[in-house]
Coordinates of C-alpha atoms and ligand atoms in Angstrom, one line a residue:
X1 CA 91.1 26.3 -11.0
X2 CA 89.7 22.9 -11.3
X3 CA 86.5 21.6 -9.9
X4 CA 86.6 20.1 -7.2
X5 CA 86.0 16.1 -6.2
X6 CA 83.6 14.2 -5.2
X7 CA 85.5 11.5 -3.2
X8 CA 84.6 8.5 -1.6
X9 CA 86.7 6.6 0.7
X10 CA 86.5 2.9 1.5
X11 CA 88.5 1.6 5.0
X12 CA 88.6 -0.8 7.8
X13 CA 90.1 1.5 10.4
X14 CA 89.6 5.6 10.8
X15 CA 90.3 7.7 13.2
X16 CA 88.4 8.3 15.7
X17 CA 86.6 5.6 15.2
X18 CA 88.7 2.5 15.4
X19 CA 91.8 2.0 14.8
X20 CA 94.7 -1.5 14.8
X21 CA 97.3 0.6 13.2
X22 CA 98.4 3.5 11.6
X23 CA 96.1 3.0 8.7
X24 CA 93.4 4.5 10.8
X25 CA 95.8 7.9 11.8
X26 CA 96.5 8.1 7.9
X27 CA 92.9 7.6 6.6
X28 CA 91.4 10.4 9.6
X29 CA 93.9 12.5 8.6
X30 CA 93.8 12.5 5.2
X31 CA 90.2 12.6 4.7
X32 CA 90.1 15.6 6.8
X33 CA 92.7 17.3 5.0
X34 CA 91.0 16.6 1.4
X35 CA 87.5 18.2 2.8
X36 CA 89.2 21.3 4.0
X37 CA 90.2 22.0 0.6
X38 CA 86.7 22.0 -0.8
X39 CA 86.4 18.2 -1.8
X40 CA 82.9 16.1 -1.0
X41 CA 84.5 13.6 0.9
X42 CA 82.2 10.7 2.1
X43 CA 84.0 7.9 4.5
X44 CA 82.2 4.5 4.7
X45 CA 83.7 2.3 6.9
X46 CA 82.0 -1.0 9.7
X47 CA 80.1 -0.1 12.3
X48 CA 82.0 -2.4 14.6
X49 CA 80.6 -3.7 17.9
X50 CA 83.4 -1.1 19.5
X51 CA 82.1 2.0 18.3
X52 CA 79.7 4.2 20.3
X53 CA 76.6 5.4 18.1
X54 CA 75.9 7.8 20.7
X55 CA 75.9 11.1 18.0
X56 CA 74.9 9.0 14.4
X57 CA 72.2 9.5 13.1
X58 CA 69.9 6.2 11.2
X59 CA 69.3 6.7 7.8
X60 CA 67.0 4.7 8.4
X61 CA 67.3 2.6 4.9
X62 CA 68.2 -0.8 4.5
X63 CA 71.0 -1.6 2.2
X64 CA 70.7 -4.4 -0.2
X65 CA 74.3 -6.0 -0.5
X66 CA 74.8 -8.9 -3.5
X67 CA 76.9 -11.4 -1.8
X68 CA 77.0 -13.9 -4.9
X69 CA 76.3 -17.5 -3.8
X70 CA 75.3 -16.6 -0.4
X71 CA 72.4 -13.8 -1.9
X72 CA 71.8 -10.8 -0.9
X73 CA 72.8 -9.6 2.9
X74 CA 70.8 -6.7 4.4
X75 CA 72.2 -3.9 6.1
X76 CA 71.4 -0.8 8.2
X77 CA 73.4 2.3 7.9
X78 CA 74.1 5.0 10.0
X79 CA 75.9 7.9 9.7
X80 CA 78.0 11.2 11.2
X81 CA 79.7 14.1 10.8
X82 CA 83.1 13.8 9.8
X83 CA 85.4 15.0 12.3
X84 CA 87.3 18.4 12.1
X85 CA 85.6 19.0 8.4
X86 CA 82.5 19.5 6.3
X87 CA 82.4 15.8 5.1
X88 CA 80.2 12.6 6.3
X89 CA 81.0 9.4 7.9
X90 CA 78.8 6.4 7.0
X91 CA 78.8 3.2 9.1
X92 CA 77.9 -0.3 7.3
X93 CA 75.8 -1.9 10.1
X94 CA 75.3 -5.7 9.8
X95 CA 75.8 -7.2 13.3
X96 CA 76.4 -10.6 11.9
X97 CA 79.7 -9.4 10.0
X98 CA 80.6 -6.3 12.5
X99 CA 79.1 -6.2 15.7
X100 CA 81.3 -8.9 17.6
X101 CA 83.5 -8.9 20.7
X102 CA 87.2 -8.5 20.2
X103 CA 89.0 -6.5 18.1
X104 CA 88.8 -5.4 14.1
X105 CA 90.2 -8.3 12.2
X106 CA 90.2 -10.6 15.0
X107 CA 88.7 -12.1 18.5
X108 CA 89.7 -11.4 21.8
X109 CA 92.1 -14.1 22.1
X110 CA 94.0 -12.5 18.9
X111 CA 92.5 -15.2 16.2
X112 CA 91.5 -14.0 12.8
X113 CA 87.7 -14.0 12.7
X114 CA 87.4 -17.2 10.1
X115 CA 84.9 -15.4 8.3
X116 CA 87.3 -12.0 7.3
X117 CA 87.0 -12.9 3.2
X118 CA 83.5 -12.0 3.9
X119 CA 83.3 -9.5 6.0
X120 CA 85.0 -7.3 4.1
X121 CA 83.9 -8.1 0.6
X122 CA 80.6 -7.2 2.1
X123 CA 81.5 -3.7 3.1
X124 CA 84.0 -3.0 -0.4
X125 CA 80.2 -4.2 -2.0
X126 CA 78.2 -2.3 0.3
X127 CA 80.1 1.0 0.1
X128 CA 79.3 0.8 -3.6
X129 CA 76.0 -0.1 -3.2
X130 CA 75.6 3.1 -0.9
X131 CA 76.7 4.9 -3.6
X132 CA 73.4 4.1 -5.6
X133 CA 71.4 4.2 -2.5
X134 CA 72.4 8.1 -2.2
X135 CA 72.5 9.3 -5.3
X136 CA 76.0 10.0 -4.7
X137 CA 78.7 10.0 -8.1
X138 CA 81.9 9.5 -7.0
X139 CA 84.8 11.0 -9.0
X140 CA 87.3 8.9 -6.9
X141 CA 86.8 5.8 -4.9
X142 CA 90.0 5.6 -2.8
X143 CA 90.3 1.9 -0.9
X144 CA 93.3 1.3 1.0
X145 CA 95.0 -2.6 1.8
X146 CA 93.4 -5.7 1.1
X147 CA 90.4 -5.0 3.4
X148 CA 88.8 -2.8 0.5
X149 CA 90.5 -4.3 -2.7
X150 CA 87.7 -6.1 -3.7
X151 CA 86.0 -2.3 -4.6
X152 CA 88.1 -2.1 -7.8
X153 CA 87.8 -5.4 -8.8
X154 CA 83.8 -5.0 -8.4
X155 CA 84.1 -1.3 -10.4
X156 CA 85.6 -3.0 -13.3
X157 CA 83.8 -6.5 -13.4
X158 CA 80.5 -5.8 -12.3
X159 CA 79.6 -1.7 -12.2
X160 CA 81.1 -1.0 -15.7
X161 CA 78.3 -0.1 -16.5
X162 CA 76.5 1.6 -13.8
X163 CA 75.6 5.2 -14.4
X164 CA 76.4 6.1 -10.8
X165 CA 80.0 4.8 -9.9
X166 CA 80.8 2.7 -13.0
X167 CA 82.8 5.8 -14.6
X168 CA 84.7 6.4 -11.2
X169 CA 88.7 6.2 -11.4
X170 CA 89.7 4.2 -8.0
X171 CA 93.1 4.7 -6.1
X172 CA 94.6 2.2 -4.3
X173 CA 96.8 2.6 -1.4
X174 CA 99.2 -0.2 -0.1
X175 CA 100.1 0.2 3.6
X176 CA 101.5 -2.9 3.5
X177 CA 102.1 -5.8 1.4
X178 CA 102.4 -8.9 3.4
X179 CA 98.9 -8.9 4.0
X180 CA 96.7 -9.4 1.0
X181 CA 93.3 -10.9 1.7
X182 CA 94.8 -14.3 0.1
X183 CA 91.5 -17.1 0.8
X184 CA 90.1 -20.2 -0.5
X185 CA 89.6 -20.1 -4.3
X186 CA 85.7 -20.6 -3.8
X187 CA 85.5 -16.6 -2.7
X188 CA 85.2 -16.0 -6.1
X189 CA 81.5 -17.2 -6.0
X190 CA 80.9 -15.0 -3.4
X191 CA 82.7 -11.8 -4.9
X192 CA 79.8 -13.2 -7.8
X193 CA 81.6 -11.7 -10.8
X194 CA 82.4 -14.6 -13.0
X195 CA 85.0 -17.3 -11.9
X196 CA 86.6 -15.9 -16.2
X197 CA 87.9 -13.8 -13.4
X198 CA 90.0 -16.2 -11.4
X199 CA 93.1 -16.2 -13.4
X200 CA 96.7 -15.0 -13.6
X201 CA 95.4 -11.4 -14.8
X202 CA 93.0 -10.8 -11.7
X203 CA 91.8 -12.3 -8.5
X204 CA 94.3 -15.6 -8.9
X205 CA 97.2 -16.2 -6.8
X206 CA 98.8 -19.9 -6.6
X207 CA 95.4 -20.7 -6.7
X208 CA 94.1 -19.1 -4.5
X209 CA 92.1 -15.7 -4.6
X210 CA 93.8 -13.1 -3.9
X211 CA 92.2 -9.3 -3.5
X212 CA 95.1 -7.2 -2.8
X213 CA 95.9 -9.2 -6.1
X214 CA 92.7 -8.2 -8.6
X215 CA 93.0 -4.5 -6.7
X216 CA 97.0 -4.1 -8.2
X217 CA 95.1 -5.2 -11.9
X218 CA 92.0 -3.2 -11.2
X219 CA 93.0 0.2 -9.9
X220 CA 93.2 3.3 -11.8
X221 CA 96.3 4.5 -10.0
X222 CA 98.4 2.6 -7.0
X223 CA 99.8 4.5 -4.2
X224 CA 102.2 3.5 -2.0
X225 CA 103.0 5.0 1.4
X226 CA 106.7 5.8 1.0
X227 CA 109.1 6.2 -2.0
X228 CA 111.3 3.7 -0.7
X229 CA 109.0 1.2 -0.2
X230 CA 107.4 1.8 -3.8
X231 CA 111.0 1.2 -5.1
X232 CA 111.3 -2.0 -2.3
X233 CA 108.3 -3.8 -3.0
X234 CA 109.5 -4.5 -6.8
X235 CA 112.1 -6.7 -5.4
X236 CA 111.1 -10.2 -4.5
X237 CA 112.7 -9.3 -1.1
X238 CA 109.8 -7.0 0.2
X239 CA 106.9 -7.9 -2.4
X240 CA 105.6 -11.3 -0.7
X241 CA 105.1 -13.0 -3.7
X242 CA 103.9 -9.8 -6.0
X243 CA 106.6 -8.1 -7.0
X244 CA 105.8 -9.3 -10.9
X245 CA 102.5 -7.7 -10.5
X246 CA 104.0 -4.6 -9.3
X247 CA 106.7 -4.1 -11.9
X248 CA 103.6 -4.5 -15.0
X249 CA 101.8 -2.0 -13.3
X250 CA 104.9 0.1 -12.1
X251 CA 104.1 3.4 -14.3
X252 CA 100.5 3.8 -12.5
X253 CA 102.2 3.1 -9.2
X254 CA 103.7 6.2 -6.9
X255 CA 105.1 6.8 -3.3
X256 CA 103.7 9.8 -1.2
X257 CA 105.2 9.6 2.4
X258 CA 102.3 9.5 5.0
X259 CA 101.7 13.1 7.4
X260 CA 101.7 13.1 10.6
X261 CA 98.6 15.1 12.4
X262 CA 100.3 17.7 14.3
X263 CA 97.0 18.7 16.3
X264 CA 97.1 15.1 18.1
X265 CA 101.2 15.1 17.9
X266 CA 102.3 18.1 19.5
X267 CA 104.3 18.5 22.4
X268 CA 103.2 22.1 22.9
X269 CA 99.7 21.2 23.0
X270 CA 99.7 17.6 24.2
X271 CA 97.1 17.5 27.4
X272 CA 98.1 13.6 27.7
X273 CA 101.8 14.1 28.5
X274 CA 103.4 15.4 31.9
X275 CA 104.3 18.6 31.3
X276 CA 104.2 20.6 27.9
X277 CA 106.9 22.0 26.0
X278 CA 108.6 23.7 22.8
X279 CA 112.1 23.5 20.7
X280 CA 112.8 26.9 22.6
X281 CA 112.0 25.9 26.3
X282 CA 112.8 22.1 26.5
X283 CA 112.3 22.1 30.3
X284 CA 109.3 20.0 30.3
X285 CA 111.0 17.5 28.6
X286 CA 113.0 17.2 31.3
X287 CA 109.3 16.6 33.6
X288 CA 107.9 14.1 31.0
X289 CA 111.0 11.9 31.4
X290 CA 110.9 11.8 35.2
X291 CA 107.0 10.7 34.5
X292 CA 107.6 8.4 32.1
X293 CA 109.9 6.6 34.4
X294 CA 107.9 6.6 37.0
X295 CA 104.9 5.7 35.6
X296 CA 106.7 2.5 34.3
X297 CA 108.2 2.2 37.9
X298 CA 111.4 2.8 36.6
X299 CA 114.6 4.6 38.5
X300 CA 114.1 8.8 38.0
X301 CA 117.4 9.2 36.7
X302 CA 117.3 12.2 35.0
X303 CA 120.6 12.0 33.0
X304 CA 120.3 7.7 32.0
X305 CA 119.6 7.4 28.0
X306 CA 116.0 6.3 28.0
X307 CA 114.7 4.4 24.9
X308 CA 111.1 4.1 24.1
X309 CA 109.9 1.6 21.8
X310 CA 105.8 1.3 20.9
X311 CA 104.8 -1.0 18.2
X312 CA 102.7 -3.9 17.5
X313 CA 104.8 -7.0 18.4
X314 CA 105.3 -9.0 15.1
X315 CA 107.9 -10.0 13.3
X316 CA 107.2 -6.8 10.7
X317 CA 108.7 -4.4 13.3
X318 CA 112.1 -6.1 13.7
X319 CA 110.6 -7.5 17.5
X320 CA 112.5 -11.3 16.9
X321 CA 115.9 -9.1 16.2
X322 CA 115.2 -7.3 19.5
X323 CA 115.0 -10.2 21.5
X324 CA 118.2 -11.2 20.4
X325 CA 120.1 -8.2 21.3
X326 CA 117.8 -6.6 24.3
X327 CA 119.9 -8.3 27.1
X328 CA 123.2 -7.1 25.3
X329 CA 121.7 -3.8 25.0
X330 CA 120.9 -3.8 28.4
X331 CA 124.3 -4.1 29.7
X332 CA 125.4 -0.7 29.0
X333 CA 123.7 1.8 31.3
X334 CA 120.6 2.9 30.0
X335 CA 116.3 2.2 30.5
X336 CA 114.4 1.0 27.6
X337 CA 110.1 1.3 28.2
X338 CA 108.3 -0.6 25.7
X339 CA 104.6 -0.3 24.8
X340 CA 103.1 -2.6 22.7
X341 CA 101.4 -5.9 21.8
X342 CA 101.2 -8.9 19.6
X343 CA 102.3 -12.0 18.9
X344 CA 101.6 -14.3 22.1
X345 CA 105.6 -15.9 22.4
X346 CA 106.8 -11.5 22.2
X347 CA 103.9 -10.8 25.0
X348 CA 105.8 -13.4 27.0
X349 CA 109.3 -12.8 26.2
X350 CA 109.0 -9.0 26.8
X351 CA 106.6 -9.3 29.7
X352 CA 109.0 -10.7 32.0
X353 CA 112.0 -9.2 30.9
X354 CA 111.2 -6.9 33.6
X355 CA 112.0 -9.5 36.2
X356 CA 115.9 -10.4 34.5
X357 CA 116.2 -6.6 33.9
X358 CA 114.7 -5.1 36.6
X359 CA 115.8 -0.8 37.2
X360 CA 116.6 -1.1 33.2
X361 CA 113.5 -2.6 31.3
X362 CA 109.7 -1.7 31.9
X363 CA 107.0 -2.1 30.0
X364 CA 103.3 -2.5 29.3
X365 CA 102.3 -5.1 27.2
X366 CA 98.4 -4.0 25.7
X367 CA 97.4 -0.9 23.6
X368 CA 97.2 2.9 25.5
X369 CA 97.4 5.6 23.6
X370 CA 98.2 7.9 26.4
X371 CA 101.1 5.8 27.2
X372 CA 102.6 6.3 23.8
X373 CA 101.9 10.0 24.2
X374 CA 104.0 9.9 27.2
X375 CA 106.6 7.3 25.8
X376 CA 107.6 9.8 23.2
X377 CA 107.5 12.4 25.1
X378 CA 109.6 11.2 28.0
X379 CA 111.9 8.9 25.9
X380 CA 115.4 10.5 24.7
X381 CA 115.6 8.0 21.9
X382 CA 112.6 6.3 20.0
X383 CA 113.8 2.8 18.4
X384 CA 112.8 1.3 15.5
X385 CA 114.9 -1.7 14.3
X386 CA 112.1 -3.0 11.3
X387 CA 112.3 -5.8 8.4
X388 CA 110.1 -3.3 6.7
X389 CA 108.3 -0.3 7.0
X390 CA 106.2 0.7 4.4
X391 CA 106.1 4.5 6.3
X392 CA 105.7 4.3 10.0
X393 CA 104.6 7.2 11.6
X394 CA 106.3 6.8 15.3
X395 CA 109.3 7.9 14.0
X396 CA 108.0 11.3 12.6
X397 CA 106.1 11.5 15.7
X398 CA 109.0 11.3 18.2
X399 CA 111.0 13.8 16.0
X400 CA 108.6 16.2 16.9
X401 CA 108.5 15.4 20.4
X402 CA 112.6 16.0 20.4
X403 CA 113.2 12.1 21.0
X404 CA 115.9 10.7 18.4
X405 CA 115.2 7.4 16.7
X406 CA 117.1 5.1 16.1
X407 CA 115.7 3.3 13.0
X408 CA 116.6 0.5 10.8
X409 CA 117.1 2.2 7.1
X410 CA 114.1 1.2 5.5
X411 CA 111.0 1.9 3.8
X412 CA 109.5 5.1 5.2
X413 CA 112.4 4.9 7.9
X414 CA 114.9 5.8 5.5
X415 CA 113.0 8.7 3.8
X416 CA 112.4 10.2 7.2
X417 CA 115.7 10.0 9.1
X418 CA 119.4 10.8 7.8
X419 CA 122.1 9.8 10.0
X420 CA 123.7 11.5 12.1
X421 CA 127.3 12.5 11.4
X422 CA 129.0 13.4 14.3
X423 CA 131.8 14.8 12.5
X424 CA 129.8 18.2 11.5
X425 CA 126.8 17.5 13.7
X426 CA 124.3 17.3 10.7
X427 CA 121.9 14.3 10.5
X428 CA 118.1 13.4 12.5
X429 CA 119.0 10.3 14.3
X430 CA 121.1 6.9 14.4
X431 CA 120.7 4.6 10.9
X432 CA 121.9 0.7 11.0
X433 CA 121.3 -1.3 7.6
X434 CA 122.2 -5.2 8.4
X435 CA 119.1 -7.0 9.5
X436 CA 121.4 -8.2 12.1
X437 CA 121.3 -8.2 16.0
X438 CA 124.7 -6.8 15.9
X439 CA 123.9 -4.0 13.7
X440 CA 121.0 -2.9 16.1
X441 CA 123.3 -3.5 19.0
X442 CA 126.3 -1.4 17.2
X443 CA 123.7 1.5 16.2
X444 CA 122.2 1.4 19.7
X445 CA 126.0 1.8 21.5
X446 CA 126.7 4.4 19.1
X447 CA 124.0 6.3 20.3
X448 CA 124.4 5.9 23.6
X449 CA 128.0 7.0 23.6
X450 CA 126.7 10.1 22.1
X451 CA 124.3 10.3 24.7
X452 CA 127.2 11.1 27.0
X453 CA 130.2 12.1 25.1
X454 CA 128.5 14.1 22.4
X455 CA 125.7 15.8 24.2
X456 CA 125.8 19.8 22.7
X457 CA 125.5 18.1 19.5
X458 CA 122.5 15.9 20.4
X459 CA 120.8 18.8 21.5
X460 CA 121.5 20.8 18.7
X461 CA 120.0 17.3 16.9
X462 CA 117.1 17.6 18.7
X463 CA 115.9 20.8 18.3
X464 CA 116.4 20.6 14.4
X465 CA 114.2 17.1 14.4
X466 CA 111.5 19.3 16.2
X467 CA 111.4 22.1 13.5
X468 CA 110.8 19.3 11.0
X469 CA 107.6 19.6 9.1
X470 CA 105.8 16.4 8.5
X471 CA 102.8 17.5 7.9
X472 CA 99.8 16.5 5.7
X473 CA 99.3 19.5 3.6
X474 CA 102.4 18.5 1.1
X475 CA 100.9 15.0 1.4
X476 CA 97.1 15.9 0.8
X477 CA 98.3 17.8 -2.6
X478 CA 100.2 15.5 -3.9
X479 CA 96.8 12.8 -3.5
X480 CA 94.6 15.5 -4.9
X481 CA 97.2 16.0 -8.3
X482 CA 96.8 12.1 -8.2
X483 CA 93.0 12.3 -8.3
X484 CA 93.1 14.2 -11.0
X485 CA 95.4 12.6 -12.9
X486 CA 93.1 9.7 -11.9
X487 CA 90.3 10.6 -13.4
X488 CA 91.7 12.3 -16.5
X489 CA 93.1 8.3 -17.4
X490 CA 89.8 6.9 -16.5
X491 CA 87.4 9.0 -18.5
X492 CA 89.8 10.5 -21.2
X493 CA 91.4 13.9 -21.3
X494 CA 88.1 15.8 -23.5
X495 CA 85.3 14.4 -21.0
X496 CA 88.0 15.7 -18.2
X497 CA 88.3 19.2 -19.7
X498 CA 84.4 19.5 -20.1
X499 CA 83.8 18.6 -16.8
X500 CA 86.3 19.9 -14.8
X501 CA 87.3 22.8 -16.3
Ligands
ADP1 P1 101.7 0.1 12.0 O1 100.5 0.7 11.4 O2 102.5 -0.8 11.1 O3 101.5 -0.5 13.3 P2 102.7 2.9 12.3 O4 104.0 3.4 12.8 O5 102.2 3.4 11.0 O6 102.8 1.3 12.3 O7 101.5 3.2 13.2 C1 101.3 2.7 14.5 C2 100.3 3.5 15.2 O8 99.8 2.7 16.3 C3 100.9 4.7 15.9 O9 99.9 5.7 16.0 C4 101.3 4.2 17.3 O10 101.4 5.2 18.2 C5 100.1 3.3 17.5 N1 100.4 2.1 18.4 C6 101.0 1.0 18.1 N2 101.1 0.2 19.2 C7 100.5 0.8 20.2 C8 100.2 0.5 21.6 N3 100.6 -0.6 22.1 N4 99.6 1.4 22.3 C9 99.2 2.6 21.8 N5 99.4 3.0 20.5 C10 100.1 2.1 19.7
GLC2 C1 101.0 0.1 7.8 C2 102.5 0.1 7.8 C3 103.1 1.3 8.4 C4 102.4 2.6 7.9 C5 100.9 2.5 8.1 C6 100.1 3.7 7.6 O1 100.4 -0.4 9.0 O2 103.0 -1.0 8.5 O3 104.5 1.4 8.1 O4 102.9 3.7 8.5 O5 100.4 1.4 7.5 O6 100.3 3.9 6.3

């Protein structure tokens, strides 16, 4: 048996801790699952002004960060106990760059913080820096989106040569492409490595500098959170600009689908839903519908399809294509709850739909995560219709609450879900492929006439989606063969055998 790692893991969001997106469910999860199997897993992520210090403790040492033309930013650190394994948790705590109103990337009014290129190359140089401060060798720095991606750009141009981390393989996982910490071309004299470095081959893009950029150059190995998308984002169609990139680096670059954590996602255990229940006794299904509907002030029709949609509102999650076909949609007899937030013109649009679709369309425009317990719990269909999804976890989520999505077939969606075929009753839920208002419409009739003309089948659909195993543990080995692999390329097959061995 091998060795095992020492890991350290760079991110904006975790679980518990703070979280925008699903980023934070995948990096809490993951982290977790890599400890239980024996590997030193240390998290650093900000100590935003949202997080309650209540149980850290201080290290009570100040952090020296080089911040190139700007000089060196101090920073206290504080740290905890990571959650549900033996690992730790350390919090980068500079109140300047973290400690503001509002949320993680943004203020309360939903405006980028101006100062984000900052920000964050601060904490990718800081986690490093932390690494010296502790004493602590990585084998593996994993970063994840453009938040982090200065880290391997830094391991490469400026810690080559450091004893401590300059030998560490990094991974770098892309949860999504369209954002990639594209800023002013003068960041390079902050990031302080040498503007030999602001070219095609790194950190430049259309002259700019761009970090998701110098990480897809940089990193040992690339992960990406789906096959589908891995294949997707070598098209110009998906890539945003860095499909090129991509293809050079395509043999380092693999898909591993995303697990869902089946202690927070479980309908037999859920305390935040209405009533619990199992694939074998589906009656408090039944319960958590009537709740759901009433919570959203909704009819309690017990035998009306009821869709539940929770998502950001952006244009990423198909919300422009919705608008066009919700009020079709909701002329054939059904509800449809939506949860979710975003974009100011979609907080509009589907915050007073209520009043033009009143007994039919409810929803709650902010962020609760005990609504979306309940949403997927009470909903009989979960829908989906994205541009892209590089894995999205609601759909594997509702299958194991027995609610069917209906999905556009893409990215992550289209690993996840197989279509139903009514013929011979096989399939997890209803597929459409046009990024057309039409197709969503079509696909979302389709499944409502199944709703009531094909209902044994339905059932018998979802009970098999419930049995479905989504897991982390196939996700957490396939990361920890990567690691490996990782660090075999980095420090050469001989110095691997020595050490590992
Ligand atoms: P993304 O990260 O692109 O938003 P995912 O499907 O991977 O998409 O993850 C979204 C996560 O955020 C899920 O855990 C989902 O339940 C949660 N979520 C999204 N919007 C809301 C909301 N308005 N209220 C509560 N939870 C939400
Ligand atoms: C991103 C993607 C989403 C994915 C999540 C976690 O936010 O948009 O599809 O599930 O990251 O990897």
């Amino acid at each position: 048996m091998l060795k095992k790692l020492k890991v350290l893991m760079v991110t904006s969001e975790m679980l518990p801790f703070a979280k925008e997106g699903g980023l934070a469910d995948v990096v809490g999860s993951l982290s977790v699952e890599l400890a239980k199997s024996g590997h030193d897993v240390r998290v650093v992520m900000p100590k935003y002004g949202s997080i309650s210090d209540t149980t850290f403790t201080d290290l009570g040492k100040t952090l020296s960060v080089p911040m190139g033309c700007i000089g060196t930013v101090d920073s206290g650190v504080f740290k905890c106990k990571l959650p549900g394994a033996k690992g730790t948790v350390y919090f980068i705590d500079n109140k300047q760059y973290f400690g503001r109103e509002g949320g993680l990337y943004s203020d309360i009014h939903g405006t980028g913080f101006l100062d984000n290129d900052n920000r964050f190359v601060f904490l990718s140089r800081a986690a490093l820096e932390l690494c010296k401060l502790l004493k602590f060798k990585p084998d593996i720095i994993h970063v994840h989106d453009w938040h982090t991606a200065a880290v391997p750009v830094f391991i490469n141009k400026a810690y080559h040569e450091d004893p401590f981390i300059g030998e560490a393989a990094t991974v770098l996982t892309i949860h999504n492409l369209q954002h990639q910490g594209e800023f002013y071309e003068g960041l390079m004299d902050v990031l302080g490595i040498g503007w030999e470095h602001f070219n095609y081959l790194c950190l430049e893009k259309d002259g700019n500098t761009n970090l998701l950029k110098g990480a897809i150059y940089n990193a040992t190995t690339i992960t990406i959170v789906s096959e589908s998308y891995a294949r997707e984002i070598l098209t110009p169609e998906f890539s945003f600009g860095l499909d090129g990139v991509l293809r050079e680096r395509s043999g380092d670059l693999v898909g591993i689908l995303n697990g869902v954590d089946y202690e927070q996602w479980n309908p037999e255990t859920d305390s935040l839903i209405a009533s619990k229940y199992s694939d074998t006794d589906m009656s408090g299904k039944a319960l958590c519908k009537s709740d759901l509907q009433k919570t959203f002030g909704l009819p309690e029709r017990p035998d009306v399809p009821l869709i539940g949609i929770v998502t950001r509102l952006v244009k990423q999650k198909g919300i422009n294509l919705l608008a066009e076909a919700v009020c079709n949609i909701l002329e054939m007899d059904i509800q449809i709850v939506l949860l979710g937030t975003g974009e100011v013109w979609a907080n509009f649009f589907f915050g007073d739909l209520p009043n033009r679709a009143k007994d039919r369309f409810a929803c709650y425009i902010g962020y609760d995560n005990t609504l979306a317990h309940k949403t997927e719990a009470g909903a009989d269909f979960f829908l989906m219709p994205s541009e892209f999804e590089p894995c999205g976890l609601n759909q594997m989520y509702s299958m194991r609450y027995g609610t069917i999505p209906i999905v556009r077939s893409v990215g992550g969606l289209n690993d996840t879900v197989e279509n139903f075929d009514e013929t011979n009753g096989t399939g997890t839920g209803f597929k459409f492929y046009d990024f057309t208002a039409t197709a969503l419409q079509n696909t979302v009739g389709w499944a409502v006439h199944s709703y009531y003309n094909n209902r044994d089948k339905l059932e018998a659909l979802k009970r098999r989606i419930m049995k479905i195993d989504f897991s982390w543990k196939n996700a957490a080995v396939k990361y920890e063969n990567l690691y490996y692999d990782s660090v075999k390329k980095r420090i050469g097959e001989t110095i691997f055998e020595k050490r590992f061995h």
